[in-house]
Amino acid sequence: MLKIITDSATDLPRQIVERFDLHVIPTPVVIDGQDYFDGATIHTAEFYDILDDVNRDVKTYHINPDMFEKAFRPYAERGDSVIYLCFSTGIAGTYNAANIALQNVKEDFPDFDLTIVDSRSAAIGFGLIVYKLLLLQEAGADKEKLLRAAEFFIRHVHHVFTVRTLKYLIKGGRLSKWKGTAGELLDMKPVLIVDREGSLQVLKTVRGRKKSLKALTEYVTEHIDRPKQQIMGICHGEDPEALAYTRGLLLDAVQPRELVESVIGCAIGAHTGRGIVGIVFFDEVNEEFEV
């Protein structure tokens, strides 16, 4: 049997996970020295409340080889063929850890057919690629076509997002403390993208929250291809007001075939804080991979 699996950095909505009975490997987060697992033992509402508390200590680490091995072995034992789409190597070490686990499993099951794909994407950008592959598989696509589709989607996906506060980017080293503190005082907001290597880059900075949210839709309209044929994504870090405002701007500008809404989970939320808002779309549509 051919199976598509992923990890919780996709931030896929529960209804999609349940519809396809998707195996989502949970990413770990450490809170006050105790391990929790995104979407399994901790959920976003509770997580952001903890993150807001300056007295709580929150850290993350990527899924390690032992965790991956436990996830992969049942498929090897059943003789399944598997595609695992993983979190961007430009942000975390997930891909390398998964490959170490695969080699360990192959010592016992040398014919295990598992292909690990670096999504070079994050959050619902990563999630949309998984979702589109699941739709293709449902329509009868074989593994070879799914892998070609994955490579196409990875090449053409765009992520654009902004944050409400700079303090988490400063803490994580994405911004220098001096620049970040100055930016906070001036109410400067970064507009960020995930580049072609899957790394975070600051596209520009604007003054004020609403201007930063408007900048997201402006970026979309400059780069999107045939929005009426697209499944797009919009995500937020437990900030429904900002989500509603941004969704209104987006739908006034473009009318996608489907808009998937998701909440940013622990893997990214720990490094951005409450209030991150992002939009994901594709700069090219290929009819071969649309269903």
mmCIF file of C-alpha atoms in Angstrom:
data_model
loop_
_atom_site.group_PDB
_atom_site.id
_atom_site.type_symbol
_atom_site.label_atom_id
_atom_site.label_comp_id
_atom_site.label_asym_id
_atom_site.label_seq_id
_atom_site.Cartn_x
_atom_site.Cartn_y
_atom_site.Cartn_z
ATOM 1 C CA MET A 1 0.000 0.000 0.000
ATOM 2 C CA LEU A 2 1.208 3.516 -0.847
ATOM 3 C CA LYS A 3 1.065 5.913 2.119
ATOM 4 C CA ILE A 4 1.745 9.633 2.377
ATOM 5 C CA ILE A 5 2.856 10.750 5.844
ATOM 6 C CA THR A 6 4.073 14.038 7.275
ATOM 7 C CA ASP A 7 4.805 15.891 10.511
ATOM 8 C CA SER A 8 2.864 18.426 12.527
ATOM 9 C CA ALA A 9 4.804 21.425 11.188
ATOM 10 C CA THR A 10 2.273 21.270 8.310
ATOM 11 C CA ASP A 11 -0.338 22.798 10.644
ATOM 12 C CA LEU A 12 -3.032 21.052 8.605
ATOM 13 C CA PRO A 13 -6.593 21.518 9.865
ATOM 14 C CA ARG A 14 -8.083 18.548 11.691
ATOM 15 C CA GLN A 15 -10.743 17.963 9.008
ATOM 16 C CA ILE A 16 -8.082 17.329 6.331
ATOM 17 C CA VAL A 17 -6.090 15.017 8.611
ATOM 18 C CA GLU A 18 -9.223 13.023 9.425
ATOM 19 C CA ARG A 19 -10.543 12.945 5.854
ATOM 20 C CA PHE A 20 -7.385 11.221 4.591
ATOM 21 C CA ASP A 21 -6.527 9.351 7.802
ATOM 22 C CA LEU A 22 -3.168 11.106 7.537
ATOM 23 C CA HIS A 23 -0.320 10.006 9.804
ATOM 24 C CA VAL A 24 1.120 13.206 11.291
ATOM 25 C CA ILE A 25 4.311 12.729 13.320
ATOM 26 C CA PRO A 26 4.166 15.258 16.190
ATOM 27 C CA THR A 27 7.001 17.742 16.620
ATOM 28 C CA PRO A 28 8.321 18.185 20.168
ATOM 29 C CA VAL A 29 8.236 21.300 22.316
ATOM 30 C CA VAL A 30 9.841 21.634 25.755
ATOM 31 C CA ILE A 31 7.896 23.645 28.336
ATOM 32 C CA ASP A 32 9.566 24.249 31.697
ATOM 33 C CA GLY A 33 11.844 21.292 31.035
ATOM 34 C CA GLN A 34 9.063 18.831 30.124
ATOM 35 C CA ASP A 35 8.511 17.393 26.642
ATOM 36 C CA TYR A 36 5.158 17.888 24.904
ATOM 37 C CA PHE A 37 4.140 16.915 21.369
ATOM 38 C CA ASP A 38 2.422 19.330 19.006
ATOM 39 C CA GLY A 39 -1.173 18.323 18.309
ATOM 40 C CA ALA A 40 -0.885 15.209 20.491
ATOM 41 C CA THR A 41 -0.215 16.250 24.091
ATOM 42 C CA ILE A 42 -0.516 20.019 23.641
ATOM 43 C CA HIS A 43 -2.724 22.113 21.373
ATOM 44 C CA THR A 44 -2.431 25.655 20.078
ATOM 45 C CA ALA A 45 -4.804 27.529 22.417
ATOM 46 C CA GLU A 46 -3.022 26.207 25.515
ATOM 47 C CA PHE A 47 0.396 26.602 23.888
ATOM 48 C CA TYR A 48 -0.007 30.301 23.092
ATOM 49 C CA ASP A 49 -1.321 31.026 26.590
ATOM 50 C CA ILE A 50 1.866 29.465 27.951
ATOM 51 C CA LEU A 51 4.002 31.339 25.427
ATOM 52 C CA ASP A 52 2.435 34.643 26.503
ATOM 53 C CA ASP A 53 3.569 34.052 30.094
ATOM 54 C CA VAL A 54 7.057 35.548 30.493
ATOM 55 C CA ASN A 55 7.685 33.242 33.457
ATOM 56 C CA ARG A 56 7.401 30.087 31.340
ATOM 57 C CA ASP A 57 10.376 28.572 29.507
ATOM 58 C CA VAL A 58 9.543 27.318 26.000
ATOM 59 C CA LYS A 59 12.013 25.648 23.628
ATOM 60 C CA THR A 60 11.708 23.409 20.580
ATOM 61 C CA TYR A 61 13.810 20.696 18.978
ATOM 62 C CA HIS A 62 13.251 18.754 15.791
ATOM 63 C CA ILE A 63 11.953 15.200 15.632
ATOM 64 C CA ASN A 64 14.949 12.978 16.388
ATOM 65 C CA PRO A 65 16.011 9.722 14.653
ATOM 66 C CA ASP A 66 14.572 7.533 17.418
ATOM 67 C CA MET A 67 11.140 9.166 17.060
ATOM 68 C CA PHE A 68 11.283 8.734 13.307
ATOM 69 C CA GLU A 69 12.331 5.115 13.600
ATOM 70 C CA LYS A 70 9.308 4.354 15.784
ATOM 71 C CA ALA A 71 7.084 6.056 13.199
ATOM 72 C CA PHE A 72 8.631 4.296 10.174
ATOM 73 C CA ARG A 73 8.957 0.709 11.444
ATOM 74 C CA PRO A 74 5.259 -0.272 11.236
ATOM 75 C CA TYR A 75 5.240 0.624 7.531
ATOM 76 C CA ALA A 76 8.403 -1.405 6.918
ATOM 77 C CA GLU A 77 6.905 -4.377 8.745
ATOM 78 C CA ARG A 78 3.765 -4.232 6.577
ATOM 79 C CA GLY A 79 5.736 -3.781 3.360
ATOM 80 C CA ASP A 80 4.113 -0.431 2.556
ATOM 81 C CA SER A 81 5.532 2.080 0.104
ATOM 82 C CA VAL A 82 5.806 5.492 1.778
ATOM 83 C CA ILE A 83 6.336 9.145 0.881
ATOM 84 C CA TYR A 84 7.308 11.284 3.850
ATOM 85 C CA LEU A 85 7.170 15.031 3.269
ATOM 86 C CA CYS A 86 9.192 16.793 5.930
ATOM 87 C CA PHE A 87 9.677 20.263 7.376
ATOM 88 C CA SER A 88 12.147 22.486 5.509
ATOM 89 C CA THR A 89 15.840 21.753 6.043
ATOM 90 C CA GLY A 90 16.364 25.513 5.866
ATOM 91 C CA ILE A 91 14.583 25.837 9.223
ATOM 92 C CA ALA A 92 15.105 22.529 11.073
ATOM 93 C CA GLY A 93 17.203 19.352 10.944
ATOM 94 C CA THR A 94 14.203 17.094 10.331
ATOM 95 C CA TYR A 95 15.325 15.773 6.933
ATOM 96 C CA ASN A 96 18.703 14.528 8.184
ATOM 97 C CA ALA A 97 17.171 12.917 11.265
ATOM 98 C CA ALA A 98 14.604 11.111 9.097
ATOM 99 C CA ASN A 99 17.351 9.772 6.825
ATOM 100 C CA ILE A 100 19.309 8.422 9.794
ATOM 101 C CA ALA A 101 16.162 6.641 10.977
ATOM 102 C CA LEU A 102 15.543 5.224 7.502
ATOM 103 C CA GLN A 103 19.023 3.696 7.372
ATOM 104 C CA ASN A 104 18.465 2.139 10.792
ATOM 105 C CA VAL A 105 15.162 0.610 9.698
ATOM 106 C CA LYS A 106 16.722 -0.681 6.471
ATOM 107 C CA GLU A 107 19.183 -2.749 8.495
ATOM 108 C CA ASP A 108 16.201 -4.966 9.357
ATOM 109 C CA PHE A 109 14.074 -4.279 6.264
ATOM 110 C CA PRO A 110 16.478 -3.659 3.347
ATOM 111 C CA ASP A 111 13.657 -3.472 0.788
ATOM 112 C CA PHE A 112 11.682 -0.809 2.677
ATOM 113 C CA ASP A 113 10.454 1.710 0.064
ATOM 114 C CA LEU A 114 10.425 5.090 1.808
ATOM 115 C CA THR A 115 11.108 8.337 -0.055
ATOM 116 C CA ILE A 116 11.870 11.359 2.136
ATOM 117 C CA VAL A 117 11.073 14.684 0.481
ATOM 118 C CA ASP A 118 12.400 17.995 1.811
ATOM 119 C CA SER A 119 9.403 20.284 1.380
ATOM 120 C CA ARG A 120 11.580 23.421 1.679
ATOM 121 C CA SER A 121 8.370 24.801 3.159
ATOM 122 C CA ALA A 122 6.761 25.476 6.513
ATOM 123 C CA ALA A 123 3.374 25.713 8.188
ATOM 124 C CA ILE A 124 0.403 25.671 5.825
ATOM 125 C CA GLY A 125 2.767 26.111 2.844
ATOM 126 C CA PHE A 126 4.098 22.690 3.740
ATOM 127 C CA GLY A 127 0.551 21.597 4.527
ATOM 128 C CA LEU A 128 -0.836 22.627 1.136
ATOM 129 C CA ILE A 129 1.750 20.496 -0.658
ATOM 130 C CA VAL A 130 0.746 17.495 1.448
ATOM 131 C CA TYR A 131 -2.956 18.226 0.879
ATOM 132 C CA LYS A 132 -2.535 18.506 -2.895
ATOM 133 C CA LEU A 133 -0.621 15.206 -2.998
ATOM 134 C CA LEU A 134 -3.375 13.514 -0.986
ATOM 135 C CA LEU A 135 -5.960 14.789 -3.479
ATOM 136 C CA LEU A 136 -3.863 13.470 -6.371
ATOM 137 C CA GLN A 137 -3.476 10.096 -4.687
ATOM 138 C CA GLU A 138 -7.235 9.979 -4.093
ATOM 139 C CA ALA A 139 -7.667 10.605 -7.845
ATOM 140 C CA GLY A 140 -5.436 7.622 -8.648
ATOM 141 C CA ALA A 141 -1.921 9.064 -9.008
ATOM 142 C CA ASP A 142 0.938 6.581 -8.549
ATOM 143 C CA LYS A 143 4.126 7.230 -6.583
ATOM 144 C CA GLU A 144 6.116 8.470 -9.556
ATOM 145 C CA LYS A 145 3.497 11.108 -10.395
ATOM 146 C CA LEU A 146 3.173 12.127 -6.749
ATOM 147 C CA LEU A 147 6.914 12.722 -6.484
ATOM 148 C CA ARG A 148 6.929 14.772 -9.700
ATOM 149 C CA ALA A 149 4.004 16.789 -8.383
ATOM 150 C CA ALA A 150 5.764 17.342 -5.052
ATOM 151 C CA GLU A 151 8.843 18.714 -6.797
ATOM 152 C CA PHE A 152 6.676 21.041 -8.906
ATOM 153 C CA PHE A 153 4.743 22.348 -5.905
ATOM 154 C CA ILE A 154 7.943 22.851 -3.887
ATOM 155 C CA ARG A 155 9.457 24.906 -6.726
ATOM 156 C CA HIS A 156 6.394 27.134 -7.049
ATOM 157 C CA VAL A 157 5.048 27.628 -3.528
ATOM 158 C CA HIS A 158 5.256 31.068 -1.925
ATOM 159 C CA HIS A 159 4.960 31.900 1.789
ATOM 160 C CA VAL A 160 4.576 35.485 2.968
ATOM 161 C CA PHE A 161 3.923 36.397 6.586
ATOM 162 C CA THR A 162 4.313 38.969 9.313
ATOM 163 C CA VAL A 163 4.448 38.991 13.101
ATOM 164 C CA ARG A 164 2.827 41.125 15.793
ATOM 165 C CA THR A 165 5.960 41.382 17.935
ATOM 166 C CA LEU A 166 9.664 41.175 17.133
ATOM 167 C CA LYS A 167 10.759 39.759 20.488
ATOM 168 C CA TYR A 168 10.624 36.105 19.408
ATOM 169 C CA LEU A 169 12.622 36.792 16.240
ATOM 170 C CA ILE A 170 15.180 38.592 18.412
ATOM 171 C CA LYS A 171 15.269 35.698 20.881
ATOM 172 C CA GLY A 172 15.758 33.186 18.064
ATOM 173 C CA GLY A 173 18.547 35.207 16.453
ATOM 174 C CA ARG A 174 16.562 36.112 13.315
ATOM 175 C CA LEU A 175 16.971 39.789 14.188
ATOM 176 C CA SER A 176 19.783 41.447 16.119
ATOM 177 C CA LYS A 177 18.773 42.709 19.558
ATOM 178 C CA TRP A 178 19.683 46.278 18.613
ATOM 179 C CA LYS A 179 17.684 46.295 15.370
ATOM 180 C CA GLY A 180 14.808 44.437 16.923
ATOM 181 C CA THR A 181 14.512 46.745 19.922
ATOM 182 C CA ALA A 182 14.653 49.793 17.674
ATOM 183 C CA GLY A 183 12.024 48.230 15.446
ATOM 184 C CA GLU A 184 9.705 47.597 18.373
ATOM 185 C CA LEU A 185 10.011 51.213 19.523
ATOM 186 C CA LEU A 186 9.171 52.466 16.024
ATOM 187 C CA ASP A 187 6.328 49.915 15.585
ATOM 188 C CA MET A 188 8.140 48.402 12.610
ATOM 189 C CA LYS A 189 6.827 45.074 11.341
ATOM 190 C CA PRO A 190 8.806 42.720 9.094
ATOM 191 C CA VAL A 191 7.263 41.107 6.024
ATOM 192 C CA LEU A 192 9.003 37.755 5.646
ATOM 193 C CA ILE A 193 9.140 35.030 3.025
ATOM 194 C CA VAL A 194 10.470 31.485 2.847
ATOM 195 C CA ASP A 195 13.068 31.496 0.066
ATOM 196 C CA ARG A 196 13.742 28.772 -2.533
ATOM 197 C CA GLU A 197 16.156 27.023 -0.172
ATOM 198 C CA GLY A 198 13.474 26.910 2.509
ATOM 199 C CA SER A 199 15.028 29.557 4.764
ATOM 200 C CA LEU A 200 13.391 32.617 6.309
ATOM 201 C CA GLN A 201 14.196 35.998 4.751
ATOM 202 C CA VAL A 202 12.983 39.518 5.573
ATOM 203 C CA LEU A 203 11.428 40.970 2.413
ATOM 204 C CA LYS A 204 10.880 44.460 3.824
ATOM 205 C CA THR A 205 9.715 46.290 6.924
ATOM 206 C CA VAL A 206 6.684 48.548 7.262
ATOM 207 C CA ARG A 207 5.355 50.698 10.080
ATOM 208 C CA GLY A 208 2.201 49.485 11.782
ATOM 209 C CA ARG A 209 0.258 46.262 12.074
ATOM 210 C CA LYS A 210 -2.400 46.984 9.443
ATOM 211 C CA LYS A 211 0.184 48.024 6.856
ATOM 212 C CA SER A 212 2.037 44.773 7.429
ATOM 213 C CA LEU A 213 -1.148 42.744 6.928
ATOM 214 C CA LYS A 214 -1.975 44.688 3.762
ATOM 215 C CA ALA A 215 1.553 43.986 2.497
ATOM 216 C CA LEU A 216 0.770 40.258 2.534
ATOM 217 C CA THR A 217 -2.048 40.620 0.014
ATOM 218 C CA GLU A 218 0.031 43.003 -2.085
ATOM 219 C CA TYR A 219 2.738 40.344 -2.342
ATOM 220 C CA VAL A 220 0.137 37.751 -3.353
ATOM 221 C CA THR A 221 -1.301 39.851 -6.174
ATOM 222 C CA GLU A 222 2.211 40.507 -7.532
ATOM 223 C CA HIS A 223 3.189 36.819 -7.731
ATOM 224 C CA ILE A 224 0.132 34.565 -7.976
ATOM 225 C CA ASP A 225 -0.866 32.612 -11.103
ATOM 226 C CA ARG A 226 -4.567 32.017 -11.899
ATOM 227 C CA PRO A 227 -5.960 32.311 -8.358
ATOM 228 C CA LYS A 228 -9.410 31.030 -9.318
ATOM 229 C CA GLN A 229 -7.808 27.619 -9.988
ATOM 230 C CA GLN A 230 -5.785 27.550 -6.802
ATOM 231 C CA ILE A 231 -6.032 26.091 -3.339
ATOM 232 C CA MET A 232 -4.479 28.772 -1.154
ATOM 233 C CA GLY A 233 -3.668 28.837 2.544
ATOM 234 C CA ILE A 234 -3.995 31.431 5.285
ATOM 235 C CA CYS A 235 -2.641 30.915 8.787
ATOM 236 C CA HIS A 236 -2.433 32.703 12.112
ATOM 237 C CA GLY A 237 -1.003 32.313 15.590
ATOM 238 C CA GLU A 238 -4.234 32.310 17.612
ATOM 239 C CA ASP A 239 -5.168 35.822 16.442
ATOM 240 C CA PRO A 240 -8.671 35.525 14.944
ATOM 241 C CA GLU A 241 -9.091 39.299 14.576
ATOM 242 C CA ALA A 242 -5.969 39.622 12.414
ATOM 243 C CA LEU A 243 -7.014 36.513 10.490
ATOM 244 C CA ALA A 244 -10.444 37.991 9.704
ATOM 245 C CA TYR A 245 -8.933 41.313 8.595
ATOM 246 C CA THR A 246 -6.347 39.653 6.357
ATOM 247 C CA ARG A 247 -8.855 37.173 4.929
ATOM 248 C CA GLY A 248 -11.117 40.081 3.938
ATOM 249 C CA LEU A 249 -8.263 41.860 2.166
ATOM 250 C CA LEU A 250 -7.221 38.665 0.404
ATOM 251 C CA LEU A 251 -10.690 37.719 -0.816
ATOM 252 C CA ASP A 252 -11.276 41.255 -2.074
ATOM 253 C CA ALA A 253 -8.098 40.938 -4.137
ATOM 254 C CA VAL A 254 -8.308 37.323 -5.356
ATOM 255 C CA GLN A 255 -10.945 34.604 -5.287
ATOM 256 C CA PRO A 256 -9.253 31.214 -4.887
ATOM 257 C CA ARG A 257 -10.953 27.918 -5.617
ATOM 258 C CA GLU A 258 -10.413 26.964 -1.984
ATOM 259 C CA LEU A 259 -8.893 28.753 0.997
ATOM 260 C CA VAL A 260 -7.488 26.510 3.733
ATOM 261 C CA GLU A 261 -7.317 28.198 7.135
ATOM 262 C CA SER A 262 -4.948 26.937 9.814
ATOM 263 C CA VAL A 263 -3.447 27.833 13.174
ATOM 264 C CA ILE A 264 0.349 27.969 13.458
ATOM 265 C CA GLY A 265 1.485 25.188 15.780
ATOM 266 C CA CYS A 266 4.303 24.889 18.283
ATOM 267 C CA ALA A 267 7.122 24.220 15.800
ATOM 268 C CA ILE A 268 6.929 27.731 14.337
ATOM 269 C CA GLY A 269 4.805 29.538 16.901
ATOM 270 C CA ALA A 270 7.511 29.217 19.562
ATOM 271 C CA HIS A 271 9.778 31.332 17.338
ATOM 272 C CA THR A 272 7.212 33.938 16.225
ATOM 273 C CA GLY A 273 4.757 34.383 19.107
ATOM 274 C CA ARG A 274 1.033 34.920 19.055
ATOM 275 C CA GLY A 275 -0.155 37.051 16.152
ATOM 276 C CA ILE A 276 1.824 35.685 13.236
ATOM 277 C CA VAL A 277 -0.288 35.845 10.053
ATOM 278 C CA GLY A 278 0.664 34.329 6.707
ATOM 279 C CA ILE A 279 -0.626 33.576 3.220
ATOM 280 C CA VAL A 280 0.521 30.714 1.005
ATOM 281 C CA PHE A 281 -0.046 30.291 -2.736
ATOM 282 C CA PHE A 282 1.623 29.127 -5.970
ATOM 283 C CA ASP A 283 3.199 31.201 -8.727
ATOM 284 C CA GLU A 284 2.378 28.627 -11.397
ATOM 285 C CA VAL A 285 -0.468 26.196 -12.021
ATOM 286 C CA ASN A 286 0.207 22.922 -13.861
ATOM 287 C CA GLU A 287 -2.945 21.248 -15.143
ATOM 288 C CA GLU A 288 -1.329 17.799 -14.843
ATOM 289 C CA PHE A 289 -1.242 18.141 -11.067
ATOM 290 C CA GLU A 290 -4.647 19.752 -10.488
ATOM 291 C CA VAL A 291 -7.697 17.748 -9.374
#
